XYZ file of C-alpha atoms in Angstrom:
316
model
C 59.792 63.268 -68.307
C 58.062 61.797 -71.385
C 56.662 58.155 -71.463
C 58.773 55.680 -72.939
C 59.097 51.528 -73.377
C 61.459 49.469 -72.024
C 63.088 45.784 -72.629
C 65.930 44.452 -71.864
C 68.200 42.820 -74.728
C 69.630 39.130 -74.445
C 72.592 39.727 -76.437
C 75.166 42.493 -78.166
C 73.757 42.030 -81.378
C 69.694 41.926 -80.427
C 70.377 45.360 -78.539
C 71.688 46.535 -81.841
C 68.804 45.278 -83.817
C 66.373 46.777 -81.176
C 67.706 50.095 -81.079
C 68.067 50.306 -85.357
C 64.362 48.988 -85.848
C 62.773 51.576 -83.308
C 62.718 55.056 -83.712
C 64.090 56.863 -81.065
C 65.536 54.106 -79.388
C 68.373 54.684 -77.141
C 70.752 52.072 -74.871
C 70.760 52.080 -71.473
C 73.157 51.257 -68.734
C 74.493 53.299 -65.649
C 72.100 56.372 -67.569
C 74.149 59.119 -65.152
C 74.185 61.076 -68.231
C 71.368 59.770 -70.171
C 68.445 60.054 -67.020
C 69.265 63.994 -66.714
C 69.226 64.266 -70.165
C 66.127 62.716 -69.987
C 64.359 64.587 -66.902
C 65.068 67.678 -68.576
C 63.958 67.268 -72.164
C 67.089 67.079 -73.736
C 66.677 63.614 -74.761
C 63.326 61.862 -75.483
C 63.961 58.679 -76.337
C 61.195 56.448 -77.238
C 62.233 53.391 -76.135
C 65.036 52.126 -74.002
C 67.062 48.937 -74.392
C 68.740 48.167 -70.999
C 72.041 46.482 -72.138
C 73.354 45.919 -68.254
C 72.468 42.000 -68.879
C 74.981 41.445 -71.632
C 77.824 40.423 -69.580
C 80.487 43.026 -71.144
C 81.473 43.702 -67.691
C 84.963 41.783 -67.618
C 88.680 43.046 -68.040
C 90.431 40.734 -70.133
C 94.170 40.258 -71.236
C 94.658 39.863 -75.446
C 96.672 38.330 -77.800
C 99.293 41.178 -78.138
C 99.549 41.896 -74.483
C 97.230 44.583 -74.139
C 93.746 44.970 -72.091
C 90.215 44.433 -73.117
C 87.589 46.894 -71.231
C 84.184 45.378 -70.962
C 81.599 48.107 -72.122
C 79.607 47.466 -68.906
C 83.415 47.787 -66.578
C 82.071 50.242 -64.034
C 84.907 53.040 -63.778
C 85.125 52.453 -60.402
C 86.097 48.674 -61.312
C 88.236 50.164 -63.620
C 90.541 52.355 -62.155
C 91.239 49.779 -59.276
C 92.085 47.196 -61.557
C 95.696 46.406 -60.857
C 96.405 45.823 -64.423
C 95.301 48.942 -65.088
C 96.838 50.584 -62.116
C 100.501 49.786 -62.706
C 100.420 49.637 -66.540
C 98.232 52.342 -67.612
C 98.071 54.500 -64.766
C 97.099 57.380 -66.999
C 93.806 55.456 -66.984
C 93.375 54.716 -63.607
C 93.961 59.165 -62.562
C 92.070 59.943 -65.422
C 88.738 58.194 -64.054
C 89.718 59.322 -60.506
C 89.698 62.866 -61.414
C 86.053 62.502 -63.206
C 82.825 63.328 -61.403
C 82.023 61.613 -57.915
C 82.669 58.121 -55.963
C 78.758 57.686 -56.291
C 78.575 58.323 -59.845
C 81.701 56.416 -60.782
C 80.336 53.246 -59.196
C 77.251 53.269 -61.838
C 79.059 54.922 -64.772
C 80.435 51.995 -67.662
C 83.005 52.715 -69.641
C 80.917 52.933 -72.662
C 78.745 55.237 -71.436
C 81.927 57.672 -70.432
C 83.427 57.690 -74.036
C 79.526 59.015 -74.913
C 78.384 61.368 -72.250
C 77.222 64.660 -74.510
C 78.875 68.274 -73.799
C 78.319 70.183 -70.181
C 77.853 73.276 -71.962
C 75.468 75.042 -70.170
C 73.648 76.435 -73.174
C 73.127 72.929 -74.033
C 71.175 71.997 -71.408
C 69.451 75.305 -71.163
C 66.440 74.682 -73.206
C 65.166 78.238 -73.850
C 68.765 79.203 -75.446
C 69.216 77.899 -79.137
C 71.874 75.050 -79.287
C 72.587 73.307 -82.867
C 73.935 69.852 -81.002
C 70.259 69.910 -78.996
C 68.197 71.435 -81.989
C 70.042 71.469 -85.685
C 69.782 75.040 -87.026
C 68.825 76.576 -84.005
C 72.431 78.597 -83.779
C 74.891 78.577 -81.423
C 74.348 80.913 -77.583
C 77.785 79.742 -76.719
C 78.904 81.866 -79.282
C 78.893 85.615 -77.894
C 78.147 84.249 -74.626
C 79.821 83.297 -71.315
C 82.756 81.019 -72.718
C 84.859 80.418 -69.495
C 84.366 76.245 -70.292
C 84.108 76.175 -73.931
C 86.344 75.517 -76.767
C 89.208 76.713 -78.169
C 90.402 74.918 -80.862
C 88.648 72.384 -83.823
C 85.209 74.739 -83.298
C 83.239 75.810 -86.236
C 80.507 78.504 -86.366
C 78.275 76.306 -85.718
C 79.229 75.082 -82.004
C 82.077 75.436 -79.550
C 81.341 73.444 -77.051
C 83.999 70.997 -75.301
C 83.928 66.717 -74.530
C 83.774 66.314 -70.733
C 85.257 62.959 -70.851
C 88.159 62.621 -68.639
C 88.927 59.045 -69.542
C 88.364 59.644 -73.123
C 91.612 61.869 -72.775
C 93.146 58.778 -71.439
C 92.440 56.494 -73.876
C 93.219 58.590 -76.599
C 96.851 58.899 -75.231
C 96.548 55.769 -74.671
C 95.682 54.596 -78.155
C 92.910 52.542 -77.348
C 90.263 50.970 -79.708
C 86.434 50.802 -79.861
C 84.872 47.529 -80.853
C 81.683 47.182 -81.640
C 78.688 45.191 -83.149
C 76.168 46.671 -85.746
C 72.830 45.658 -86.219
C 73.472 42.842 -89.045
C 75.540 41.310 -86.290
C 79.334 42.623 -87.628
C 81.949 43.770 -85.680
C 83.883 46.853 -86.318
C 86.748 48.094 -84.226
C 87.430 52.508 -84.566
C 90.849 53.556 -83.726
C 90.200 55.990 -80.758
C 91.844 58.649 -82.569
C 88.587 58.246 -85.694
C 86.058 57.595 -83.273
C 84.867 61.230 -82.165
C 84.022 63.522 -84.880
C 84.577 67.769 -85.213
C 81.797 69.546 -84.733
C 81.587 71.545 -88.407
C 78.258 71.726 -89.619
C 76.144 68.876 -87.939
C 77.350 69.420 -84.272
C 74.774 67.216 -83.112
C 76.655 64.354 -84.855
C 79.293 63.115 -82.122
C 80.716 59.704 -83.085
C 81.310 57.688 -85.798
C 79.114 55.138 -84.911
C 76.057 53.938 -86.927
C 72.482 54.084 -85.751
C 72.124 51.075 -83.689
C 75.777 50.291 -83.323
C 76.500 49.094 -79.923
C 79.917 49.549 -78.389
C 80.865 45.872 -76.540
C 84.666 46.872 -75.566
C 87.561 49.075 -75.224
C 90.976 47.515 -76.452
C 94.206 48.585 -75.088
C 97.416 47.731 -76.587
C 100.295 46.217 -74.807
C 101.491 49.108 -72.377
C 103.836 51.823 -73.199
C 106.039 52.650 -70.017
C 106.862 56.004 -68.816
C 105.623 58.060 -66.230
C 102.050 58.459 -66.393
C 100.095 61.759 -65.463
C 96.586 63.088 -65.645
C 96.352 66.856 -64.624
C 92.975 68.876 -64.132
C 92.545 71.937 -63.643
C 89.255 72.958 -62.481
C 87.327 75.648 -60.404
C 86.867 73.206 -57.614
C 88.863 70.585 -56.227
C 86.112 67.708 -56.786
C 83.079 67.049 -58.781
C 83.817 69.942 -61.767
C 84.505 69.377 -65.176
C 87.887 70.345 -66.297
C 88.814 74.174 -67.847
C 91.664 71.878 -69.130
C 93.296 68.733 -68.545
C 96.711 67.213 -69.538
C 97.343 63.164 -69.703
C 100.698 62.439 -70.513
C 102.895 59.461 -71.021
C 106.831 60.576 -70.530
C 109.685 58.962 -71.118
C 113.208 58.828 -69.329
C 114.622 60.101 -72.945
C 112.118 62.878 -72.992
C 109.792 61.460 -75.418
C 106.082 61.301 -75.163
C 102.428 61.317 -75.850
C 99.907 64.151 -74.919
C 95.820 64.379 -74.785
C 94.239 67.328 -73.896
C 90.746 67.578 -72.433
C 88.124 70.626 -71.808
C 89.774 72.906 -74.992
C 87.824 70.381 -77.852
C 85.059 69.013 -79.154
C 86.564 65.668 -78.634
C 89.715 64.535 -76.547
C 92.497 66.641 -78.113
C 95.647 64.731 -79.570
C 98.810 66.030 -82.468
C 100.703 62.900 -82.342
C 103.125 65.361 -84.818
C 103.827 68.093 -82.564
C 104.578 64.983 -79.526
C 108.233 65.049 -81.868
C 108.999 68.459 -79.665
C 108.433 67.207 -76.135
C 112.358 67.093 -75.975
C 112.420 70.528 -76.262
C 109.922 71.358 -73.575
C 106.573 72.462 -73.004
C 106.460 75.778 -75.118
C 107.572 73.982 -78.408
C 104.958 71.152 -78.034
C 101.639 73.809 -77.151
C 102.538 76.143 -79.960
C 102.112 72.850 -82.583
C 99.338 71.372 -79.964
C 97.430 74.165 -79.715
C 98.331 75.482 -83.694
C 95.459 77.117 -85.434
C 93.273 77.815 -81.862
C 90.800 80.507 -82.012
C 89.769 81.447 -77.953
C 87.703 83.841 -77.094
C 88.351 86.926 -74.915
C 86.984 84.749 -71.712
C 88.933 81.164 -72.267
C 92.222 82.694 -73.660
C 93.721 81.969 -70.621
C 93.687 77.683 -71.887
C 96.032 78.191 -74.239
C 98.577 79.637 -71.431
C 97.034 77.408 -68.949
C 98.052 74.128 -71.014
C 101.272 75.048 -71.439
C 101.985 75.243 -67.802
C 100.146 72.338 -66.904
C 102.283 70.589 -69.619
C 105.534 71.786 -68.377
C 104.598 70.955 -64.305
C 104.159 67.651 -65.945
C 107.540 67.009 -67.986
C 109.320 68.400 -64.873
C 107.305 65.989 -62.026
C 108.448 63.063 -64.566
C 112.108 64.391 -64.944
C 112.117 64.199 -60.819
């Protein structure tokens, strides 16, 4: 690991300042992505600004009946809130299905919606990855592609988001506030908050350099059966080869995120207008325009069942 300095900010907007006025600063808070990123060379951040002090740790009701997610909310916290367990209960099995008990009691929600790609080529540092080193190319591409992408790739990466509860909150229609470095707030609709990876991979988010995330917004809940599906090699602890979170209604009606077949968490609110008609009709508009490889073909099947196990366990 690389020397670095360290301070702890007093407030959203000095963390923002910090991190904008030093170069390669980076925030800090549970770091379970961040420190391995770190021990291995992946990231070498200059400085750190520990954030855990800022008191963004609280679940709050709003104006419109929704929830407000602390940035610091632990996602242990989170998914046994019982707000959040009996009125978005996508949520709650989303962050249950994600990595361990251990790392879900230091994890923040903030730091979930940014934890970089699993791909393995990523955090192989003797294989050329554009998100780790711009230009580099792309050893995903011709390589073992089991986990990677299927749709919204580009030539230049095909990695996936491992972000279960990002899949979640993008069904969920959820909001990112945040504070910038001049001290204004900005809140990103979920569904403009993660960019494609195109040409500049390495380029995640939409956020600004120094922008600090303070919350996650909810709006008022949506009823419906709630289920997060995740298929994976191994029952725990394994990021997903897909995953379905769905919101169904008695009428039929929906909303669908996928996770582990995009660079981000994967939502067609347009192709949602076929769940009446069943799972087949909504994948082919879902998963319109994929391009899998020989190894991860078997997604694009995959989601399809997945889908349809869920429409009939809310039909039962």
């Amino acid at each position: 690991m690389k020397s670095f300095t360290y301070e702890r900010a007093k407030s959203p907007a000095e963390a923002a300042t910090a991190v904008a006025r030093t170069q390669g600063a980076k925030f800090i808070a549970g770091g379970t992505n961040l420190l391995d990123l770190m021990k291995l060379q992946i990231e070498t951040p200059a400085h750190l600004i520990d954030v855990n002090g800022l008191a963004l740790d609280k679940i709050e009701p709003t104006s419109d009946g929704g929830l407000r997610i602390g940035a610091l909310v632990r996602n242990t916290d989170l998914a046994a809130d019982p707000r959040v367990r009996q009125d978005y209960a996508l949520l709650s099995r989303a962050l249950l299905a994600g990595a361990s008990g251990q790392l879900r009691n230091k994890a923040t929600t903030a730091g979930n919606l940014l934890q970089r790609t699993r791909c393995p080529y990523f955090y192989d540092t003797n294989q050329p990855c554009n998100k780790r080193q711009p230009g580099s190319g792309c050893a995903a591409i011709g390589g073992i592609t089991r986990q990677h992408a299927v749709i919204g790739t580009s030539d230049a990466c095909i990695a996936t988001h491992p972000s279960d509860m990002a899949v979640a909150m993008r069904a969920l229609d959820a909001t990112v506030e945040t504070v910038r470095p001049d001290a204004a707030a900005r809140r990103i609709p979920i569904a403009e908050f993660y960019r494609l990876p195109g040409d500049t991979p390495q380029i995640e988010t939409v956020l600004q350099p120094g922008e600090l995330i303070t919350a996650v917004a909810l709006p008022k809940p949506v009823g419906g059966t709630h289920v997060y599906h995740k298929v994976r090699d191994r029952a725990s602890y394994a990021f997903a080869l897909i995953s379905v979170g769905a919101v169904v209604q008695r009428d039929g009606t929906g909303r669908v995120a996928l996770g582990g077949v995009a660079h981000m968490p994967w939502r067609v609110e347009a192709a949602e207008a076929a769940m009446p008609r069943g799972a087949k009709a909504v994948t082919a508009q879902l998963l319109a325009g994929a391009k899998p490889t020989h190894e991860n073909a078997f997604k694009l099947p995959l989601v399809e069942r997945t889908l349809g196990a869920i429409m009939a366990q809310a039909r039962s």
